[in-house]
Structure formats: C-alpha cells, structure tokens
mmCIF file of C-alpha atoms in Angstrom:
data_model
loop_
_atom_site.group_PDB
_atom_site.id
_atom_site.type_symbol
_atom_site.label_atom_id
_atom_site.label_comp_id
_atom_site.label_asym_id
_atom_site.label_seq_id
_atom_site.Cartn_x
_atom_site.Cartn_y
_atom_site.Cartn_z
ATOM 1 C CA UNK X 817 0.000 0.000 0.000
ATOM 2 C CA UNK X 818 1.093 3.375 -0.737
ATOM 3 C CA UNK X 819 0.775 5.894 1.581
ATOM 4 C CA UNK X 820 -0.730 9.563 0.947
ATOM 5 C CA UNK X 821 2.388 11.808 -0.086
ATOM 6 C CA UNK X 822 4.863 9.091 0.381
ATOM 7 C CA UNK X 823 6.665 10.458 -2.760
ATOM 8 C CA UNK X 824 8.049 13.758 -0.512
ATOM 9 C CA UNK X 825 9.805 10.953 1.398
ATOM 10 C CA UNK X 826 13.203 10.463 -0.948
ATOM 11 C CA UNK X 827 16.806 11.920 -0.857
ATOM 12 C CA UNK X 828 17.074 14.898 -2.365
ATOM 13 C CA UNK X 829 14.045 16.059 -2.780
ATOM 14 C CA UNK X 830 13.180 19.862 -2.070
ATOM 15 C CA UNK X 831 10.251 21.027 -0.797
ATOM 16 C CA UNK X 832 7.916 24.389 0.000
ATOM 17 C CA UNK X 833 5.684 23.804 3.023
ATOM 18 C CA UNK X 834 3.363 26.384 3.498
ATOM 19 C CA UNK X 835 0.590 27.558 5.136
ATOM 20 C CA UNK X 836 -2.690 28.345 3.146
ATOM 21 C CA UNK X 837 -4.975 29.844 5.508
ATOM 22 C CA UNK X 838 -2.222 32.510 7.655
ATOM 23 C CA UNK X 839 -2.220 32.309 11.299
ATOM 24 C CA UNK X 840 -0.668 29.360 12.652
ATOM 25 C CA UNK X 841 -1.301 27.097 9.374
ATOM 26 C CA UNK X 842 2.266 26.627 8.676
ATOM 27 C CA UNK X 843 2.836 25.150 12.352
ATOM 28 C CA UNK X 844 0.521 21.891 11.365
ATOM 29 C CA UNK X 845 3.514 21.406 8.511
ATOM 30 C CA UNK X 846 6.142 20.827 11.016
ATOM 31 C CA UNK X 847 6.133 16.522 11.508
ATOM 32 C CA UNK X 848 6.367 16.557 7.561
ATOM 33 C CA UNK X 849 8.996 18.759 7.481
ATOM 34 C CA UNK X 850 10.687 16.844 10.252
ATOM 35 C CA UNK X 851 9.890 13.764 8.320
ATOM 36 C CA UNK X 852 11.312 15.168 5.370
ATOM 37 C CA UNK X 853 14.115 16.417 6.896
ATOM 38 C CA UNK X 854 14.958 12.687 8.496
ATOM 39 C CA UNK X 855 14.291 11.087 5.074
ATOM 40 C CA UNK X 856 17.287 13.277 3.521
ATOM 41 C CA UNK X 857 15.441 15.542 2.143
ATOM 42 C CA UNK X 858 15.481 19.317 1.831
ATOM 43 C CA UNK X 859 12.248 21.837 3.654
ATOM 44 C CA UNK X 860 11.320 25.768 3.179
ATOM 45 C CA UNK X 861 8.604 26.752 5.703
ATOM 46 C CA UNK X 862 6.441 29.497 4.241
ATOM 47 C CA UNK X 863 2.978 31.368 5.845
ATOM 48 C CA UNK X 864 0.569 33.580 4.583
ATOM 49 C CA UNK X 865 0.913 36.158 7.236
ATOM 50 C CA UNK X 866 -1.417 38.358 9.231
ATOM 51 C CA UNK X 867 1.279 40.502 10.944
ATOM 52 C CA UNK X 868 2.924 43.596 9.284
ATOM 53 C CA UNK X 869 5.493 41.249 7.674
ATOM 54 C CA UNK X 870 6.947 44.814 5.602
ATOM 55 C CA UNK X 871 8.310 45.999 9.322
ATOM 56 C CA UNK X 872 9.808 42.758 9.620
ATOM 57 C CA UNK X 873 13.032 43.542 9.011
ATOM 58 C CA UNK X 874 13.639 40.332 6.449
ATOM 59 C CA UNK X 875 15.151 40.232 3.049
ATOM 60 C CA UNK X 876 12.469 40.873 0.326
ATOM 61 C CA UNK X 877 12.311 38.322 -2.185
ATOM 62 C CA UNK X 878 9.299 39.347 -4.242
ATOM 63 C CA UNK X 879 6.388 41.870 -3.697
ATOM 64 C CA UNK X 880 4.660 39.776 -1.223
ATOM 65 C CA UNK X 881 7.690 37.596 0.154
ATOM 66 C CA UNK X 882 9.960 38.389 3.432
ATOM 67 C CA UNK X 883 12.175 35.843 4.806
ATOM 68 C CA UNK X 884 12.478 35.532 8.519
ATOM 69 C CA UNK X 885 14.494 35.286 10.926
ATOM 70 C CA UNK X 886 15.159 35.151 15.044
ATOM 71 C CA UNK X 887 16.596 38.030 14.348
ATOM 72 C CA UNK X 888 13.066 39.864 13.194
ATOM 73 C CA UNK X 889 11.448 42.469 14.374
ATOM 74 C CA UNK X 890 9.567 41.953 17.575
ATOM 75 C CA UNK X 891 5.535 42.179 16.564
ATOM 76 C CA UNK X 892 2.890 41.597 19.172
ATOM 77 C CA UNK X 893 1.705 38.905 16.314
ATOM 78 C CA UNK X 894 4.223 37.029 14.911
ATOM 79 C CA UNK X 895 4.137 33.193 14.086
ATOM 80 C CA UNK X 896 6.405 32.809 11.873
ATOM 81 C CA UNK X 897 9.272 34.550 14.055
ATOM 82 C CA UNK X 898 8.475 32.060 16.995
ATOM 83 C CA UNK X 899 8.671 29.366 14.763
ATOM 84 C CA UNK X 900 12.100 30.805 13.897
ATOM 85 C CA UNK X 901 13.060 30.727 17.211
ATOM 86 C CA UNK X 902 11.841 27.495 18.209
ATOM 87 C CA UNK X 903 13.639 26.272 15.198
ATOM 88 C CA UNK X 904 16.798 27.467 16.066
ATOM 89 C CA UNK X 905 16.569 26.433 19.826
ATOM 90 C CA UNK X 906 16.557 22.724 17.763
ATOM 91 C CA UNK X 907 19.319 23.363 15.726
ATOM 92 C CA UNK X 908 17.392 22.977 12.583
ATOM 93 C CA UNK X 909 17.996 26.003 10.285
ATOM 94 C CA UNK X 910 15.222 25.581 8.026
ATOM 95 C CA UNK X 911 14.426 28.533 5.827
ATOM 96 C CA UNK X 912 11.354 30.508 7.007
ATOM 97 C CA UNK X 913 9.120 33.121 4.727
ATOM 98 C CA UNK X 914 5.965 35.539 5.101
ATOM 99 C CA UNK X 915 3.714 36.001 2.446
ATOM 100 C CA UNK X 916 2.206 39.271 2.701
ATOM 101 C CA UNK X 917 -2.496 39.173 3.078
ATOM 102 C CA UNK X 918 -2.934 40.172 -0.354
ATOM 103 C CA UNK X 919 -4.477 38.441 -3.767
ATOM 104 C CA UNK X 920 -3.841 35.555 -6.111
ATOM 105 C CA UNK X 921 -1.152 37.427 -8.390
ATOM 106 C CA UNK X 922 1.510 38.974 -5.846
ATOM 107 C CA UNK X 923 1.208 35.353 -4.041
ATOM 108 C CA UNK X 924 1.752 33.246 -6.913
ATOM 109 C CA UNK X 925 4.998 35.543 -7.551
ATOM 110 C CA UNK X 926 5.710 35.004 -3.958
ATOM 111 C CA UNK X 927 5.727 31.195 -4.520
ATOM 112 C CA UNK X 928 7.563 31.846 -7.697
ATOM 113 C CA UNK X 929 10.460 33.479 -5.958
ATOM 114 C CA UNK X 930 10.917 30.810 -3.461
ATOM 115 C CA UNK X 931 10.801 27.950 -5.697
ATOM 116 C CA UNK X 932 13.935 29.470 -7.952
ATOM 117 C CA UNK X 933 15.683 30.455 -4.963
ATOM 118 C CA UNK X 934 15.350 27.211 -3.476
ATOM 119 C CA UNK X 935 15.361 24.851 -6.405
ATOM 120 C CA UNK X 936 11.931 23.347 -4.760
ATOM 121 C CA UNK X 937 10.285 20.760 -6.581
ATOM 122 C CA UNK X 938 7.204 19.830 -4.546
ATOM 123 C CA UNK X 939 4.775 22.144 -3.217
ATOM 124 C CA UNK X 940 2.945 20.989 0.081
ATOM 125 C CA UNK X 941 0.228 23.601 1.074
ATOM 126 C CA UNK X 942 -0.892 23.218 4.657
ATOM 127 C CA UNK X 943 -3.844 24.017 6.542
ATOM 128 C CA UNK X 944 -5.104 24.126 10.063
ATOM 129 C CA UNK X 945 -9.037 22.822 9.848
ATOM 130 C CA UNK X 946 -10.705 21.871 6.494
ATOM 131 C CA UNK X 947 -12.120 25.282 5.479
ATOM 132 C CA UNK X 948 -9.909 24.759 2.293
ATOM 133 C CA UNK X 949 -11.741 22.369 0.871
ATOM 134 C CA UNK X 950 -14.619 24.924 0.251
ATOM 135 C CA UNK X 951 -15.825 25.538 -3.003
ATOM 136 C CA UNK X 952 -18.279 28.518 -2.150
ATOM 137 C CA UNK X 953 -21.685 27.027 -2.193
ATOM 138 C CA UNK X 954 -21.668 25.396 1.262
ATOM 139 C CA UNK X 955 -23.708 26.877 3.939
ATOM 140 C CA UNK X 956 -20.482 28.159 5.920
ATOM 141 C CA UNK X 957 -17.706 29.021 4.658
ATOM 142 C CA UNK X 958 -15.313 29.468 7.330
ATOM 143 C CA UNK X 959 -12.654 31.407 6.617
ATOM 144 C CA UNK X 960 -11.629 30.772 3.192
ATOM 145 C CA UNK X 961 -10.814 33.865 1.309
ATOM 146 C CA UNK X 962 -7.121 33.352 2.833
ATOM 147 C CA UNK X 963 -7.226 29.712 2.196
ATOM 148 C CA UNK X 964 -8.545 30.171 -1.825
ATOM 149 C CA UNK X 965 -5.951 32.792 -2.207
ATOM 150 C CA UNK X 966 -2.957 30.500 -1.458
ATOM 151 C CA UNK X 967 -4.613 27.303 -3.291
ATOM 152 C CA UNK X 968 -5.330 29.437 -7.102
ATOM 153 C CA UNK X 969 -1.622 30.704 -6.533
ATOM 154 C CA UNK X 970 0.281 27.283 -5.548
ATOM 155 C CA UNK X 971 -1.713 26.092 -8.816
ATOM 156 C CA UNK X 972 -0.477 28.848 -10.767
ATOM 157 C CA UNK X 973 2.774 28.798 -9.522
ATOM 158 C CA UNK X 974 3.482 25.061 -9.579
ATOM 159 C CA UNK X 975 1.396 24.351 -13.428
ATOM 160 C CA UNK X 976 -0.771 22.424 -11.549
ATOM 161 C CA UNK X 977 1.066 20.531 -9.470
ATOM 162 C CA UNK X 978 0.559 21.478 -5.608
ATOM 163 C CA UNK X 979 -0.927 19.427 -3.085
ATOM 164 C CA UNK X 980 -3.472 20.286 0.004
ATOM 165 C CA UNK X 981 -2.843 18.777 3.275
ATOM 166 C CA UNK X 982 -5.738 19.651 5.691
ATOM 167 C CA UNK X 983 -5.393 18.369 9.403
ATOM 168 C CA UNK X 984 -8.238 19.121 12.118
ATOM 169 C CA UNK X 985 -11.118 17.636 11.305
ATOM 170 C CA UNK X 986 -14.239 19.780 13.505
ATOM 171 C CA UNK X 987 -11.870 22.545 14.637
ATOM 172 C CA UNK X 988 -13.907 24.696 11.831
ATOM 173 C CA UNK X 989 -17.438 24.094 13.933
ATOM 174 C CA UNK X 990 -16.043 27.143 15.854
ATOM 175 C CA UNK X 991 -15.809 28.995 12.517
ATOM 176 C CA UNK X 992 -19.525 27.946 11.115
ATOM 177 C CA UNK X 993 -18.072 25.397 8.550
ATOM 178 C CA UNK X 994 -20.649 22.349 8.240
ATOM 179 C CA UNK X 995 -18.747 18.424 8.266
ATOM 180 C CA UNK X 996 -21.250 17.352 6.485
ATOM 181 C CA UNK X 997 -20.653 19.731 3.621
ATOM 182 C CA UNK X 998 -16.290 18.798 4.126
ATOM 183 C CA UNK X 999 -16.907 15.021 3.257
ATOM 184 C CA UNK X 1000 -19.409 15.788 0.789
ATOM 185 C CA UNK X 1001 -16.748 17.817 -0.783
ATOM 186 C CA UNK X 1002 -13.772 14.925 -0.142
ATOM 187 C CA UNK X 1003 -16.403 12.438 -2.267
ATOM 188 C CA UNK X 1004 -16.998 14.897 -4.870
ATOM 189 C CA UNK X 1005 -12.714 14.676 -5.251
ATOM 190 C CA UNK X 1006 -12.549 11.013 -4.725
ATOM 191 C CA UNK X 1007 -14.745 11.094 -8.172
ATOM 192 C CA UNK X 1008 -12.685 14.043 -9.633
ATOM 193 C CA UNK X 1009 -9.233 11.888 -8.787
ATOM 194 C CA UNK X 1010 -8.569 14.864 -6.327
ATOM 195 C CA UNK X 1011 -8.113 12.540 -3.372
ATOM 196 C CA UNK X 1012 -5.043 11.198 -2.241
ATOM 197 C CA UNK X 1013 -5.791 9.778 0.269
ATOM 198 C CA UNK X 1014 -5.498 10.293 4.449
ATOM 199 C CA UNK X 1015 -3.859 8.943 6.813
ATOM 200 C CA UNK X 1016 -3.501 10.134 11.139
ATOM 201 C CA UNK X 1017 -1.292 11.641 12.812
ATOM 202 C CA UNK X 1018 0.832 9.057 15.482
ATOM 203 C CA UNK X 1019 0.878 10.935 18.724
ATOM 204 C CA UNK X 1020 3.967 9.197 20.140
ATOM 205 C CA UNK X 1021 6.556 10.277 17.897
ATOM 206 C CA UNK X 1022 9.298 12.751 17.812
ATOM 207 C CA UNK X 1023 7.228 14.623 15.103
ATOM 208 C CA UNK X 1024 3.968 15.141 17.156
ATOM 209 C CA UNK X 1025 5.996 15.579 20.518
ATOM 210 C CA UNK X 1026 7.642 18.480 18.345
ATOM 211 C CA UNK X 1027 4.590 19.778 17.454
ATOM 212 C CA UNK X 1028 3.527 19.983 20.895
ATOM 213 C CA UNK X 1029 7.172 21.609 22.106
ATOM 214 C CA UNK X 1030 6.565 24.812 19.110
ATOM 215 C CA UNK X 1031 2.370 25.129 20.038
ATOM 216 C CA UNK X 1032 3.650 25.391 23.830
ATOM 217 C CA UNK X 1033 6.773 28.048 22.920
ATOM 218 C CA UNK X 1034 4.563 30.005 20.758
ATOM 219 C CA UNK X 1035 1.649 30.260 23.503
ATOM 220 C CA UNK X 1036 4.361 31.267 25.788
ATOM 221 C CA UNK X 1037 5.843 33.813 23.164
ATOM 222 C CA UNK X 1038 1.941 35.709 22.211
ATOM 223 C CA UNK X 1039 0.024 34.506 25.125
ATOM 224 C CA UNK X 1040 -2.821 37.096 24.595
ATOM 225 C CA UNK X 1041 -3.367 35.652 21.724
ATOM 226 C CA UNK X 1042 -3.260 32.049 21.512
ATOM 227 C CA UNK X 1043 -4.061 30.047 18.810
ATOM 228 C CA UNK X 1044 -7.358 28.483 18.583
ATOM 229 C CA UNK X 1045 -6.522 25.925 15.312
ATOM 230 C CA UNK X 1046 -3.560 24.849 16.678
ATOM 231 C CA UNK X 1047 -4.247 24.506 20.402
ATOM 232 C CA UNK X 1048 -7.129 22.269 19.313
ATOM 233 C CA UNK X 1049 -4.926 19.741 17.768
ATOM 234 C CA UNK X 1050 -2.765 19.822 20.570
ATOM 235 C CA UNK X 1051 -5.712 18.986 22.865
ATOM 236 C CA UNK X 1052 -6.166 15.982 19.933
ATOM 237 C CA UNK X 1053 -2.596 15.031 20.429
ATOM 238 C CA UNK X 1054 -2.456 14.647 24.214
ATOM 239 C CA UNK X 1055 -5.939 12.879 24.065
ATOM 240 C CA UNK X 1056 -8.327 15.434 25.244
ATOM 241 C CA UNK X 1057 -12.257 14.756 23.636
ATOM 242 C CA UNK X 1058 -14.896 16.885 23.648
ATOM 243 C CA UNK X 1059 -15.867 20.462 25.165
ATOM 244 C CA UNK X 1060 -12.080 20.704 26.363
ATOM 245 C CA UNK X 1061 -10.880 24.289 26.084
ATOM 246 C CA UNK X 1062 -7.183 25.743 26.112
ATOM 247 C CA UNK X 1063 -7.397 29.349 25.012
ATOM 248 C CA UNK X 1064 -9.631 32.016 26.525
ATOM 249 C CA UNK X 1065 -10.526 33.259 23.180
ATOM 250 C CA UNK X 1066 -13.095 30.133 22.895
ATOM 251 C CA UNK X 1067 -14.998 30.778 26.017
ATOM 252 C CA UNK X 1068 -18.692 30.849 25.617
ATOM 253 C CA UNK X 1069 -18.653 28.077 22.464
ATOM 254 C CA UNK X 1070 -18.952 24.747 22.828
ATOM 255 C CA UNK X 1071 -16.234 22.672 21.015
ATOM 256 C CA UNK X 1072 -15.134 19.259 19.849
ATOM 257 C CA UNK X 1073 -12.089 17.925 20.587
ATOM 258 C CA UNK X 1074 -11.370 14.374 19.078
ATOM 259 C CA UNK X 1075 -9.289 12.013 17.622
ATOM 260 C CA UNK X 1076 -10.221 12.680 13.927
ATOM 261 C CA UNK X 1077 -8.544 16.123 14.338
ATOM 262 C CA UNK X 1078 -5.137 13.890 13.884
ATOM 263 C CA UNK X 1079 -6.327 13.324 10.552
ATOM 264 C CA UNK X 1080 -4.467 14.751 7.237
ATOM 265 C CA UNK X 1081 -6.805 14.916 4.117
ATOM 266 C CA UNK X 1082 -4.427 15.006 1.502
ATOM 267 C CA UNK X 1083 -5.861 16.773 -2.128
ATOM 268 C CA UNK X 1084 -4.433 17.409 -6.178
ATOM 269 C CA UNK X 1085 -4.711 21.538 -5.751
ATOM 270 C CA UNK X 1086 -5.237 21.430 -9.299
ATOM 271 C CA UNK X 1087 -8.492 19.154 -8.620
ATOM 272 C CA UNK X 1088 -9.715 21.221 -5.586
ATOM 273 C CA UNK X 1089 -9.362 24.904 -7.543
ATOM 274 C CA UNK X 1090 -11.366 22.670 -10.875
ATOM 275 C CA UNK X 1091 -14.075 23.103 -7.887
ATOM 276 C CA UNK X 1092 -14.138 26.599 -6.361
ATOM 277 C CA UNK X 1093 -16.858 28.896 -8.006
ATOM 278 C CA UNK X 1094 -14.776 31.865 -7.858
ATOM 279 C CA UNK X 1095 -11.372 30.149 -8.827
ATOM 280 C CA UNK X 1096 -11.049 31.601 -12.404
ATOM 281 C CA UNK X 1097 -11.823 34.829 -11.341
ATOM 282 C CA UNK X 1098 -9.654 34.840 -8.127
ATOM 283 C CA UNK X 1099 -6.891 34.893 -10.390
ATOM 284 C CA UNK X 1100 -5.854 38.559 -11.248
ATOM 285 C CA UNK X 1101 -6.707 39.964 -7.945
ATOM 286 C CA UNK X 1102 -4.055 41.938 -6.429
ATOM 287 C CA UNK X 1103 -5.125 42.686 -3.098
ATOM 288 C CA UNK X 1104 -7.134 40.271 -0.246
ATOM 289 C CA UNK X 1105 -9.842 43.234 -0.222
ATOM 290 C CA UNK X 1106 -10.077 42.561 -4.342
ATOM 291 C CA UNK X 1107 -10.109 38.716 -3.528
ATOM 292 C CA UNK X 1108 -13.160 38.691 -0.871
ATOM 293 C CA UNK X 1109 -15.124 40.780 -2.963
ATOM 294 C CA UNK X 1110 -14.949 38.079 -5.501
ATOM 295 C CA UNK X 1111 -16.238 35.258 -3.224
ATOM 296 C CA UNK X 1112 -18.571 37.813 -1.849
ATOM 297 C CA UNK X 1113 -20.435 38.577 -5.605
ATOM 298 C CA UNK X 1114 -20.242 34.781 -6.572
ATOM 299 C CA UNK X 1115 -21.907 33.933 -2.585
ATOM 300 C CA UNK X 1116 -24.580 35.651 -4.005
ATOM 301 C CA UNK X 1117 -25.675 34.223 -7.263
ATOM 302 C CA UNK X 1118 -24.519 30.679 -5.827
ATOM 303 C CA UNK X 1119 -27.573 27.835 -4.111
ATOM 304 C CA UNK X 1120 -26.518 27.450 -1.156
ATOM 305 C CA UNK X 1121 -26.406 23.710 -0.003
ATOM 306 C CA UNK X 1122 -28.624 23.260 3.492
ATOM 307 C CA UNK X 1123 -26.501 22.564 6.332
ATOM 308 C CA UNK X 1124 -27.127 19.281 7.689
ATOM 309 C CA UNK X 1125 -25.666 17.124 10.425
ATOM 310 C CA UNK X 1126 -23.444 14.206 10.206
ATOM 311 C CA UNK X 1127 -25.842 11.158 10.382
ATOM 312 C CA UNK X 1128 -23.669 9.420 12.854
#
C-alpha cells in the first residue's frame, strides 16, 4: 500500500511547506517537514501572514515575500518569528518566509520566488481545519478567502502541481463550517481523482511531541493571543475529547475535541481549484480586499447547499 504523499519521502528532494490559511497554518507542517528532513530531504517553511510582515526587518524576495528570521522584528503577532526561534533552539535552520495578506497574483509571484531560490520541486500547502476544501456554495464558509488565495496561486505557480494537506477535522465548527458539507466535498474529489488519500497523525513520535514543544513556545511567546486551530490539535494530540478548552478566546462556544482532528486529508490543488466557483476569477486579484469581494459577488448568485448534520 502506498501511503498519501509518500513520494516527498526520498533523498534529495526539495520542498515548499506552506501555510494556506495565515495564522498558525504553517505550524501543522512541522512533523512533515521533520519527516522530510529525516528522510534526507530538503524543507522551506512558508505562511501567509497576518502581521505587518513589511516591518519585519527580512530580506524581500518578491512583492509579497519576506524571509524571517530570530533576528526579526519583535511584533505583538508574529508566528512565523516564533517558529524561527523554536527552530533554532533545535538546531534545525530551516528557511522561514511571510507572504504578505494580499491576492492571487503577488502570491503566486511570492511562490515563484521561493521555488527558484530554493530549487523546490514539490509544493505541500498546509492548513489548520478543512475550510480549504470549500468551493463557495456550502452553507459556511469558514474562513476561506485566505485559504482560496494560497490554493489558485500554488496552482499557478506550480502548473498544476501542488498538493493540500488539511489536518483538524471539527476545529472549523467554531468557525460555522458544516462536516457534512467537508466530506461531501472529499467524495466529490474522490470522483474528480482529487483525493489522495489520508492517513492520522501518530501521537507518540518525535514529530507530534515536536509539534507539541513549538504550540507550547509560541503560547508562551503571544500569550494574549493564543491560537485556537492549533491549540485544538494539541488537545487531539495529548488525548483530550470533547468540550475541552485551552485558550480564553473560545470561552462561551462549545467545542469538539477528538481524535479525527489527527487526521491529514491530503488533495491534487489542481483538482480542488477545478471546484471553487470563484477560482477563475480569483486569479488577477491583487489585493485580499479585491479577492473577498470576488467570493462575496459569486456567494450571491450561488444555491446554497442546506446545512445538515453528520448522520452518525
């Protein structure tokens, strides 16, 4: 049996992780990267951003891309330098870029400049929930502007040849994102060829003990501000279930921590883009104001699907 993205596994190869949605996204990358990194292999860690990544202090590789360091400018919301940091406390100098919260063009470019400057080959986009998989006629959409921006431009960028890894199965409930609607999409790519398959996971690994070690250094380093995505798989990973909460900023909502979180849903880019609405015309936007407007005017010509529970 082959295992989903098994290929990214080889000497020598040279791959972009990055995370699709901004926030915390390009934290759930890390045990591939490690993985990678064991196997022989080459890793660039990359995140759409929602800090001020131009006061950053980084080396500008393109209009949207900054390369970071521990050395960065200290922002009262910065991921991606924590991760730096955290890195570096492991001796793993990994390369580590911002991509500024803009549209589909500037992006793409972004992912342009890092694939000739690092000679990548694969393209691994990452993201923390399943909001990705959206192709704009469910009845929630989550948060998926950011995530439909970096999907259209990994396609672009890479002819085609990106792949989604989505992890957190039910951490989107807190964001209005129906299940129902997420495996309803996964069979729609199953018949597309779009599915590569999933697979969990393992908790008791160096990767996922890793995991846990940069979630707990970056609550330390932005404690006012703690992620929700990625404290939920954390909760997943130590074995926590149901209405189990770790930040705060989730107080008043009931969640659902469980072991399906563990989960990676692994996804042809090129297949999932095929299904967005709004993916053709995503394309040429310059700016993330330019790029919610689109999903905004194709929301409203769209049926919406009802949203219906899982009958479980």
């Amino acid at each position: 049996m082959i295992l989903p993205l098994s290929e990214l596994f080889q000497p020598e190869r040279r791959v972009l992780i990055a995370g699709a949605g901004g926030g915390f996204d390009v934290y759930c990358g890390l045990p591939l990267a490690l993985s990678i990194v064991a196997a022989g292999g080459f890793v660039v860690l990359g995140n759409l951003s929602f800090t001020r990544v131009a006061q950053c202090g980084g080396e500008r590789i393109s209009d949207a891309a900054w390369r970071v360091d521990r050395q960065a400018a200290e922002l009262p919301y910065f991921p991606e330098k924590w991760l730096c940091e955290w890195l570096g406390r492991q001796g793993l100098e990994l390369p580590v870029y911002a991509f500024d919260r803009v549209g589909v063009a500037p992006i793409a470019d972004a992912y342009r400049a890092v694939i000739t400057t690092h000679a990548i080959d694969r393209v691994v986009l990452v993201d923390g929930g399943t909001d990705s998989l959206i192709f704009g006629d469910e009845p929630g959409l989550g948060t998926v502007c950011e995530d439909a921006v970096s999907l259209v431009a990994a396609d672009i960028a890479t002819g085609g040849q990106a792949i989604l890894a989505a992890i957190g199965f039910g951490i989107d409930h807190f964001h209005g994102v129906s299940h129902h609607s997420f495996l309803e999409n996964v069979s729609r790519m199953i018949r597309r060829n779009g599915f590569l398959g999933s697979f969990s996971l393992p908790t008791d690994t160096r990767e996922s003990r890793a995991l846990l070690d940069l979630i707990e250094y970056a609550n330390q380093r932005q404690p006012l501000h703690m992620s929700i995505v990625v404290n939920s798989l954390a909760a997943a990973l130590r074995g926590e279930f149901g209405d189990y909460h770790t930040t705060s900023r989730t107080t008043g909502t009931e969640l659902f921590i469980n072991p399906l979180m563990l989960q990676l849903w692994c996804f042809r880019v090129h297949a999932v883009v095929r299904e967005m609405i709004y993916g053709d015309a995503l394309r040429d936007t310059k700016t993330a104001h330019e790029a919610q407007a689109v999903i905004d005017a194709h929301r409203e010509e769209v049926s919406v699907r009802p949203r219906r529970p899982v009958p479980l």
